[in-house]
Coordinates of C-alpha atoms and ligand atoms in Angstrom, one line a residue:
M86 CA -69.2 16.6 -147.1
T87 CA -72.1 18.6 -145.8
Q88 CA -71.3 21.0 -143.1
H89 CA -73.5 22.3 -140.4
P90 CA -74.2 25.9 -141.2
V91 CA -73.2 28.3 -138.5
S92 CA -75.6 31.0 -137.6
R93 CA -73.7 34.3 -137.3
P94 CA -75.5 37.0 -135.2
H95 CA -74.9 40.4 -136.6
V96 CA -73.0 42.4 -133.9
N97 CA -74.1 46.0 -134.1
R98 CA -73.6 48.8 -131.6
R99 CA -76.8 47.9 -129.7
D100 CA -75.7 44.3 -129.4
F101 CA -72.3 45.4 -128.3
L102 CA -73.6 47.6 -125.6
K103 CA -75.9 44.9 -124.4
R104 CA -73.1 42.4 -124.2
T105 CA -70.8 44.8 -122.5
A106 CA -73.5 45.4 -119.9
A107 CA -74.1 41.7 -119.5
T108 CA -70.4 41.1 -119.0
A109 CA -70.0 44.0 -116.6
A110 CA -72.9 42.6 -114.5
A111 CA -71.2 39.2 -114.4
V112 CA -67.9 40.8 -113.6
S113 CA -69.3 42.9 -110.7
L114 CA -71.0 39.8 -109.3
S115 CA -68.3 37.3 -109.2
T116 CA -65.1 38.1 -111.1
P117 CA -63.9 41.5 -109.9
A118 CA -60.5 40.9 -111.5
I119 CA -62.1 41.2 -115.0
A120 CA -62.2 44.8 -115.8
Q121 CA -62.5 44.7 -119.6
N122 CA -65.2 45.1 -122.1
A123 CA -64.6 41.9 -123.9
S124 CA -66.2 38.7 -122.6
R125 CA -63.7 35.9 -121.8
V126 CA -64.2 32.4 -123.0
V127 CA -61.8 29.6 -122.1
V128 CA -61.9 26.4 -124.1
V129 CA -60.2 23.3 -122.6
G130 CA -59.1 20.7 -125.2
G131 CA -57.9 21.4 -128.7
G132 CA -59.4 18.4 -130.6
F133 CA -62.2 18.2 -133.1
A134 CA -64.6 19.8 -130.7
G135 CA -62.5 22.4 -128.8
A136 CA -60.4 23.7 -131.6
T137 CA -63.6 24.1 -133.8
C138 CA -65.5 25.9 -131.0
A139 CA -62.7 28.3 -130.2
R140 CA -62.1 29.1 -133.8
T141 CA -65.8 29.5 -134.7
L142 CA -66.5 31.7 -131.7
K143 CA -63.6 34.0 -132.6
R144 CA -64.9 34.2 -136.2
I145 CA -68.5 35.0 -135.1
D146 CA -67.4 37.7 -132.6
P147 CA -63.8 38.8 -132.8
R148 CA -64.3 41.0 -129.7
T149 CA -64.6 38.0 -127.4
S150 CA -61.3 37.0 -125.8
V151 CA -60.9 33.3 -126.6
T152 CA -58.2 31.1 -125.0
L153 CA -57.7 27.6 -126.0
V154 CA -56.0 25.4 -123.4
E155 CA -54.4 22.2 -124.9
A156 CA -52.1 19.8 -123.2
S157 CA -50.0 18.9 -126.3
H158 CA -48.3 20.9 -129.1
T159 CA -49.3 18.1 -131.6
F160 CA -52.8 16.8 -132.1
T161 CA -53.0 13.2 -133.3
A162 CA -56.3 12.4 -135.0
C163 CA -58.1 9.1 -134.4
P164 CA -60.1 9.0 -137.7
F165 CA -58.0 7.1 -140.2
S166 CA -55.7 5.8 -137.4
N167 CA -57.0 2.3 -138.2
N168 CA -55.3 2.7 -141.6
V169 CA -52.0 3.3 -139.7
I170 CA -52.6 0.1 -137.7
A171 CA -53.1 -1.8 -141.0
G172 CA -49.9 -0.4 -142.5
L173 CA -51.8 1.7 -145.0
R174 CA -50.8 5.1 -143.7
D175 CA -48.1 6.9 -141.8
L176 CA -48.9 8.3 -138.3
K177 CA -47.5 11.7 -139.4
Q178 CA -50.5 12.0 -141.7
Q179 CA -52.6 12.0 -138.6
Q180 CA -50.7 14.8 -136.9
F181 CA -51.5 18.5 -136.8
D182 CA -50.2 21.6 -135.0
Y183 CA -51.9 24.8 -133.8
K184 CA -49.9 27.3 -135.8
N185 CA -52.8 28.3 -138.1
L186 CA -55.2 28.5 -135.2
E187 CA -52.9 30.9 -133.4
K188 CA -53.1 33.2 -136.5
T189 CA -56.9 33.6 -136.0
G190 CA -56.6 35.8 -133.0
L191 CA -57.0 33.1 -130.4
E192 CA -54.7 32.6 -127.5
V193 CA -53.4 29.1 -127.4
T194 CA -51.9 27.9 -124.1
F195 CA -50.0 24.6 -124.2
E196 CA -50.5 23.3 -120.7
P197 CA -52.9 20.8 -119.2
A198 CA -55.9 22.2 -117.3
T199 CA -55.5 20.6 -113.9
R200 CA -58.5 22.0 -112.0
I201 CA -61.6 24.1 -112.5
D202 CA -62.8 26.4 -109.8
A203 CA -66.4 26.7 -110.9
G204 CA -67.3 29.1 -108.0
A205 CA -64.6 31.5 -108.9
R206 CA -65.0 30.8 -112.7
T207 CA -61.3 30.0 -113.1
V208 CA -59.4 27.3 -114.9
I209 CA -56.1 26.3 -113.2
I210 CA -53.5 25.4 -115.7
G211 CA -50.3 23.5 -115.0
D212 CA -49.1 24.0 -111.4
A213 CA -50.7 27.3 -110.6
G214 CA -51.6 29.3 -113.6
R215 CA -55.1 30.8 -113.4
L216 CA -57.4 31.7 -116.3
P217 CA -60.6 33.5 -115.4
Y218 CA -63.6 33.0 -117.6
D219 CA -67.2 34.3 -118.2
R220 CA -68.0 31.0 -119.9
L221 CA -65.9 27.8 -120.1
V222 CA -66.1 25.2 -122.8
L223 CA -64.8 21.7 -121.9
A224 CA -63.9 19.5 -124.8
P225 CA -61.4 17.1 -123.4
G226 CA -62.4 13.9 -125.1
I227 CA -62.3 10.5 -123.3
D228 CA -60.3 8.7 -120.7
I229 CA -60.0 4.9 -120.4
R230 CA -61.9 3.4 -117.3
W231 CA -58.9 1.7 -115.8
D232 CA -61.2 0.1 -113.3
G233 CA -63.8 -1.0 -115.9
L234 CA -62.4 -4.4 -117.0
P235 CA -60.7 -6.7 -114.5
G236 CA -57.0 -7.1 -115.4
Y237 CA -56.9 -4.1 -117.7
I238 CA -54.9 -1.7 -115.6
E239 CA -52.8 1.0 -117.2
A240 CA -49.7 -1.1 -117.5
A241 CA -51.7 -3.8 -119.4
A242 CA -52.1 -1.4 -122.3
E243 CA -48.3 -1.9 -123.0
R244 CA -49.0 -5.5 -123.8
M245 CA -52.6 -5.4 -125.0
P246 CA -52.9 -2.0 -126.7
H247 CA -56.3 -0.2 -126.8
A248 CA -55.1 2.3 -129.5
W249 CA -58.3 4.2 -128.7
R250 CA -56.4 7.5 -128.4
A251 CA -54.1 7.8 -131.4
G252 CA -50.3 8.0 -131.1
E253 CA -47.9 5.6 -129.4
Q254 CA -50.7 3.1 -128.8
T255 CA -51.5 3.1 -132.6
L256 CA -47.9 2.3 -133.4
L257 CA -47.6 -0.4 -130.8
L258 CA -50.6 -2.3 -132.2
R259 CA -49.2 -1.9 -135.7
K260 CA -45.8 -3.2 -134.5
Q261 CA -47.4 -6.2 -132.8
L262 CA -49.2 -7.1 -136.0
E263 CA -46.1 -6.8 -138.1
S264 CA -44.1 -9.1 -135.8
M265 CA -46.9 -11.7 -135.5
E266 CA -46.2 -15.0 -137.4
D267 CA -48.5 -16.0 -140.2
G268 CA -51.2 -18.2 -138.6
G269 CA -51.5 -16.1 -135.5
L270 CA -54.8 -15.2 -133.7
V271 CA -55.8 -11.5 -133.4
V272 CA -58.4 -10.8 -130.8
I273 CA -60.3 -7.5 -130.6
S274 CA -62.6 -6.9 -127.6
A275 CA -65.3 -4.3 -128.2
P276 CA -67.0 -2.5 -125.3
A277 CA -70.7 -2.0 -124.5
N278 CA -72.2 1.4 -125.4
P279 CA -71.6 4.3 -125.1
F280 CA -68.0 4.7 -126.3
R281 CA -65.9 6.8 -128.7
C282 CA -66.6 5.9 -132.4
P283 CA -69.3 3.2 -132.4
P284 CA -68.3 1.8 -135.9
G285 CA -64.5 2.1 -135.0
P286 CA -63.9 -1.5 -133.7
Y287 CA -65.5 -3.0 -136.8
E288 CA -63.6 -0.7 -139.2
R289 CA -60.4 -1.7 -137.3
A290 CA -61.3 -5.5 -137.6
S291 CA -61.9 -5.0 -141.3
L292 CA -58.6 -3.2 -142.0
I293 CA -56.6 -5.6 -139.9
A294 CA -58.3 -8.5 -141.8
H295 CA -57.2 -6.8 -145.0
Y296 CA -53.6 -6.7 -143.7
L297 CA -53.8 -10.4 -142.7
K298 CA -55.4 -11.5 -146.0
T299 CA -52.7 -9.8 -148.1
R300 CA -49.7 -10.4 -145.8
K301 CA -50.4 -13.3 -143.3
P302 CA -53.3 -15.3 -144.9
K303 CA -53.2 -18.2 -142.4
S304 CA -54.1 -15.9 -139.6
K305 CA -57.5 -15.4 -138.0
L306 CA -59.3 -12.5 -136.2
I307 CA -62.0 -12.8 -133.5
I308 CA -64.1 -9.9 -132.3
L309 CA -65.4 -10.5 -128.8
D310 CA -68.3 -8.1 -128.3
A311 CA -70.1 -6.9 -125.2
K312 CA -73.1 -6.1 -127.5
D313 CA -75.5 -7.9 -129.8
A314 CA -75.8 -5.0 -132.3
F315 CA -73.5 -2.4 -133.7
S316 CA -73.3 0.5 -136.0
K317 CA -73.6 -0.3 -139.8
Q318 CA -73.8 -4.0 -138.7
G319 CA -75.6 -5.3 -141.9
L320 CA -73.1 -3.6 -144.1
F321 CA -70.1 -4.8 -142.2
L322 CA -71.3 -8.4 -142.0
G323 CA -72.2 -8.4 -145.7
A324 CA -68.8 -7.0 -146.6
W325 CA -66.9 -9.5 -144.4
K326 CA -68.7 -12.4 -146.1
E327 CA -67.6 -11.0 -149.4
L328 CA -64.0 -9.9 -148.6
Y329 CA -62.9 -11.9 -145.6
P330 CA -64.8 -15.2 -145.4
E331 CA -63.3 -17.6 -142.8
L332 CA -61.0 -14.8 -141.6
I333 CA -63.2 -12.7 -139.3
E334 CA -65.4 -14.2 -136.6
W335 CA -67.7 -11.9 -134.6
V336 CA -68.9 -13.2 -131.3
P337 CA -71.8 -11.2 -129.9
L338 CA -72.9 -10.8 -126.3
S339 CA -75.6 -13.4 -126.6
K340 CA -73.1 -16.0 -127.8
G341 CA -70.6 -15.3 -125.0
G342 CA -68.7 -12.4 -126.5
R343 CA -68.4 -10.2 -123.5
V344 CA -64.9 -10.1 -122.1
T345 CA -65.0 -10.3 -118.3
S346 CA -61.3 -10.1 -117.6
V347 CA -57.9 -10.0 -119.3
D348 CA -54.5 -11.3 -118.4
P349 CA -51.7 -9.3 -120.0
A350 CA -49.0 -11.8 -118.7
T351 CA -50.4 -14.5 -121.0
N352 CA -52.2 -12.3 -123.5
T353 CA -55.5 -14.0 -122.6
L354 CA -59.0 -12.6 -122.8
T355 CA -61.7 -14.4 -120.8
T356 CA -65.4 -14.5 -121.4
E357 CA -68.2 -16.3 -119.5
F358 CA -67.9 -19.1 -122.1
G359 CA -64.1 -19.6 -122.1
S360 CA -60.7 -18.1 -122.8
H361 CA -58.9 -16.9 -125.9
K362 CA -55.1 -16.7 -125.9
A363 CA -54.1 -14.2 -128.6
A364 CA -51.0 -13.6 -130.6
V365 CA -52.1 -10.0 -130.7
A366 CA -54.8 -8.6 -128.4
N367 CA -56.5 -5.3 -129.0
V368 CA -58.6 -4.5 -125.9
I369 CA -61.0 -1.6 -126.5
P370 CA -62.0 -1.0 -122.9
P371 CA -64.9 0.9 -121.3
Q372 CA -64.5 4.7 -121.4
K373 CA -65.7 7.9 -119.7
A374 CA -65.3 11.7 -120.2
A375 CA -61.7 12.8 -119.6
R376 CA -60.6 13.5 -116.0
I377 CA -60.9 17.3 -116.1
A378 CA -64.7 16.9 -116.6
E379 CA -64.9 14.9 -113.4
L380 CA -62.8 17.5 -111.6
A381 CA -65.0 20.3 -112.9
G382 CA -68.1 18.5 -111.4
V383 CA -69.8 18.2 -114.8
A384 CA -69.7 14.4 -115.2
D385 CA -72.5 12.4 -113.6
K386 CA -72.4 8.8 -112.3
T387 CA -72.3 7.4 -115.8
G388 CA -68.9 9.1 -116.2
W389 CA -70.2 11.3 -119.1
C390 CA -71.6 14.9 -119.0
P391 CA -75.2 15.8 -119.2
I392 CA -75.9 19.0 -121.1
D393 CA -78.6 21.3 -122.3
P394 CA -79.1 20.3 -126.0
V395 CA -79.5 23.9 -127.2
T396 CA -76.5 25.6 -125.5
F397 CA -74.4 22.6 -124.4
E398 CA -74.3 24.1 -120.9
S399 CA -73.7 21.5 -118.3
K400 CA -76.8 20.4 -116.3
L401 CA -74.6 20.2 -113.2
Q402 CA -72.5 23.4 -113.3
Q403 CA -73.5 26.9 -114.6
N404 CA -71.4 28.7 -117.2
I405 CA -69.6 25.5 -118.2
H406 CA -70.4 24.0 -121.6
V407 CA -69.4 20.5 -122.6
I408 CA -69.0 19.3 -126.2
G409 CA -67.6 16.4 -128.1
D410 CA -67.1 12.9 -126.9
A411 CA -67.2 14.0 -123.2
C412 CA -70.9 15.1 -123.4
I413 CA -74.1 13.0 -123.4
A414 CA -75.5 14.0 -126.8
G415 CA -78.6 11.9 -126.9
G416 CA -78.8 10.1 -130.2
M417 CA -75.6 11.6 -131.6
P418 CA -72.7 9.2 -131.7
K419 CA -69.3 10.1 -130.3
S420 CA -67.6 11.0 -133.6
A421 CA -65.2 13.7 -134.9
F422 CA -68.0 15.0 -137.2
A423 CA -70.5 15.1 -134.3
A424 CA -67.9 16.9 -132.2
N425 CA -67.3 19.5 -135.0
S426 CA -71.0 20.0 -135.4
Q427 CA -71.6 20.4 -131.7
A428 CA -68.7 22.9 -131.5
K429 CA -70.3 25.2 -134.1
A430 CA -73.7 25.1 -132.5
C431 CA -72.1 25.8 -129.1
A432 CA -70.1 28.7 -130.4
A433 CA -73.2 30.2 -131.9
A434 CA -75.1 29.7 -128.6
L435 CA -72.2 31.3 -126.7
A436 CA -72.2 34.4 -128.9
K437 CA -75.9 34.8 -128.2
L438 CA -75.6 34.2 -124.5
L439 CA -72.7 36.6 -124.1
A440 CA -74.9 39.2 -125.9
G441 CA -77.7 38.5 -123.5
E442 CA -79.8 37.0 -126.3
K443 CA -81.7 33.7 -126.6
P444 CA -79.8 31.0 -128.5
D445 CA -81.4 29.4 -131.6
E446 CA -82.4 25.7 -131.6
P447 CA -79.6 24.0 -133.6
K448 CA -79.8 21.3 -136.2
L449 CA -76.7 19.1 -136.0
I450 CA -75.3 16.7 -138.6
N451 CA -73.2 13.7 -138.4
T452 CA -71.7 11.6 -141.2
C453 CA -69.4 8.7 -140.5
Y454 CA -67.5 6.8 -143.1
S455 CA -65.9 3.4 -142.4
L456 CA -63.4 1.6 -144.6
V457 CA -63.9 -2.2 -144.9
A458 CA -60.9 -2.3 -147.3
P459 CA -58.8 0.6 -148.7
D460 CA -61.2 0.8 -151.7
Y461 CA -64.4 -0.2 -150.0
G462 CA -66.2 2.5 -148.0
I463 CA -69.6 2.5 -146.2
S464 CA -71.3 5.3 -144.3
V465 CA -74.0 6.4 -141.9
A466 CA -75.5 9.9 -141.7
G467 CA -77.9 11.5 -139.3
V468 CA -79.5 14.9 -138.4
Y469 CA -80.3 15.8 -134.8
T470 CA -82.3 18.4 -133.0
P471 CA -83.3 19.2 -129.4
L472 CA -86.5 17.4 -128.4
N473 CA -87.7 16.8 -124.8
G474 CA -84.3 17.9 -123.4
Q475 CA -82.2 15.5 -125.6
L476 CA -80.5 15.7 -129.0
T477 CA -82.8 13.5 -131.0
D478 CA -82.6 11.9 -134.4
V479 CA -84.7 13.7 -137.0
K480 CA -86.7 10.9 -138.6
G481 CA -86.1 10.2 -142.3
A482 CA -83.2 12.7 -142.4
G483 CA -80.4 10.1 -142.3
G484 CA -79.5 6.5 -143.1
V485 CA -76.8 4.1 -144.2
S486 CA -75.3 3.2 -147.5
P487 CA -77.5 0.8 -149.5
A488 CA -77.0 -2.9 -148.8
N489 CA -76.6 -4.2 -152.4
A490 CA -74.6 -1.4 -153.9
P491 CA -72.1 -2.2 -156.7
R492 CA -68.4 -2.2 -155.9
S493 CA -68.1 1.1 -157.8
A494 CA -70.3 2.8 -155.1
R495 CA -68.1 1.3 -152.3
E496 CA -65.1 2.7 -154.1
L497 CA -66.7 6.1 -154.4
E498 CA -67.4 6.1 -150.7
A499 CA -63.8 5.2 -149.9
N500 CA -62.8 8.3 -151.9
L501 CA -65.4 10.4 -150.1
A502 CA -64.0 9.1 -146.7
N503 CA -60.6 10.5 -147.7
G504 CA -62.1 13.8 -148.8
W505 CA -64.0 14.0 -145.6
F506 CA -60.8 13.6 -143.5
K507 CA -59.0 16.3 -145.5
T508 CA -61.9 18.7 -145.3
I509 CA -62.5 18.3 -141.5
T510 CA -58.9 18.5 -140.5
G511 CA -58.4 21.4 -142.9
E512 CA -61.3 23.2 -141.4
V513 CA -60.2 22.6 -137.8
F514 CA -56.4 23.0 -138.1
G515 CA -55.8 24.5 -141.5
Ligands
FAD825 C1 -60.0 4.2 -134.2 C2 -60.9 5.4 -134.3 C3 -61.4 5.8 -135.5 C4 -62.2 6.9 -135.6 N1 -62.7 7.2 -136.8 C5 -63.6 8.2 -136.9 C6 -64.2 8.6 -138.2 O1 -63.8 8.0 -139.2 N2 -65.0 9.7 -138.2 C7 -65.4 10.4 -137.1 O2 -66.1 11.3 -137.2 N3 -64.9 10.0 -135.9 C8 -64.0 9.0 -135.7 N4 -63.5 8.7 -134.5 C9 -64.0 9.4 -133.3 C10 -63.2 10.7 -133.1 O3 -61.8 10.5 -133.0 C11 -63.7 11.3 -131.8 O4 -65.1 11.3 -131.7 C12 -63.2 12.8 -131.7 O5 -61.8 12.8 -131.6 C13 -63.8 13.5 -130.5 O6 -63.4 14.8 -130.5 P1 -63.1 15.6 -129.1 O7 -62.7 17.0 -129.5 O8 -64.3 15.4 -128.2 O9 -61.9 14.8 -128.4 P2 -60.4 14.7 -128.9 O10 -60.3 14.7 -130.4 O11 -59.8 13.5 -128.2 O12 -59.7 16.0 -128.3 C14 -59.6 16.2 -126.9 C15 -58.4 17.1 -126.7 O13 -58.4 17.6 -125.4 C16 -57.1 17.6 -124.9 N5 -57.2 17.5 -123.4 C17 -57.8 16.5 -122.7 N6 -57.7 16.9 -121.4 C18 -57.1 18.1 -121.3 C19 -56.7 18.9 -120.2 N7 -57.0 18.6 -118.9 N8 -56.1 20.1 -120.5 C20 -55.8 20.4 -121.8 N9 -56.1 19.7 -122.8 C21 -56.7 18.5 -122.6 C22 -56.4 16.4 -125.5 O14 -55.0 16.6 -125.5 C23 -57.0 16.4 -126.9 O15 -56.2 17.2 -127.8 C24 -62.6 7.6 -134.4 C25 -62.1 7.2 -133.2 C26 -61.2 6.1 -133.1 C27 -60.7 5.7 -131.8

């Protein structure tokens, strides 16, 4: 797996004095309580984006005081959670703690951030704890839009799991598939863009189809889609024809695929063209940046957070940077790899800003593997750079797996996918 190189500014005495002066100026203007030399950075959210950013910043500049605020002691990763749903993996293999991160000199605080006072540059944690900052990084991931699909209120997820945040929901969907009779109908509803992990619904459909083919071969799977095109579409459609003919049916927007409401009491999904009563319904609903982003005033009316593509600083609030799924990253997809890439670029930019220097323009990388079967992998890769205020695709620098590759190439990519997961989780939590 190629990793985005981190630029590490050399911190010499001159840099240090400059930074100290910059911090002192900031302190005297608005945060009189901070009477230390070191700059203070608070990172909210210890996922792929936040944990990487906190760790990288501390490595670039050990003098900076970095506090990571995370709601949970255990992080449950979404990549490879589709394997858990298909009975190919244990949820425990998705789970990581923060013990190694704590050894890197970071402060890790296990409480939810409940409010941000941007004027006073303070994060409120739990009921009343206060953490002042010079710069804040928000990396809280996504929330479900509980008002985004009629009928899909919070309680509906107990009957029709989304499994789009890994954990209990992942296990619930797996359990429902296990107890479904052979011959049952599984329905997945996929949302319109933008949402977390664009190829995710189609990888999930593939791995559930693998489960059905091997365990419940009379069953069928329908994907009701609010779009006419999706990530790695040609590769998925080609592989489905080869591996799961007659088993998967994809209904795009133009053929009436958009789900307009759901009824958890009867497990029914309704489109403009009719209704589907499912034995197992996996509703992947519309999403938005997690709540704390809204409370901080960094989310716009789309529900996501506009940012400067060089520094990731919010376009709506000074001194707050937003990375990962929560931000609007132009052409970059909402993926763990993208979050990790953005986190490193943001950490490098923060180190420069705190030193009173101009951040470098970053080049960001994303690679995203999907499994169509346990031994059948496909991928997409892209490189992104700031252009006209947006992170933009560098033309000719990315692409997808070849269409007519031999099975050995698909097998190799399935192995690479496993290697990718081990590498990224090792880098973030190891
Ligand atoms: C089924 C599925 C499969 C996927 N497969 C892949 C894949 O193969 N490859 C890939 O690159 N990506 C994949 N993804 C996408 C990937 O999971 C996300 O893009 C990635 O997790 C985003 O990272 P993040 O740090 O922005 O958010 P998260 O990883 O969700 O981390 C956010 C963290 O913030 C914490 N938090 C939130 N609010 C607060 C608060 N107020 N206070 C304190 N802490 C808070 C949360 O507890 C969480 O730990 C997949 C996603 C899904 C759903």
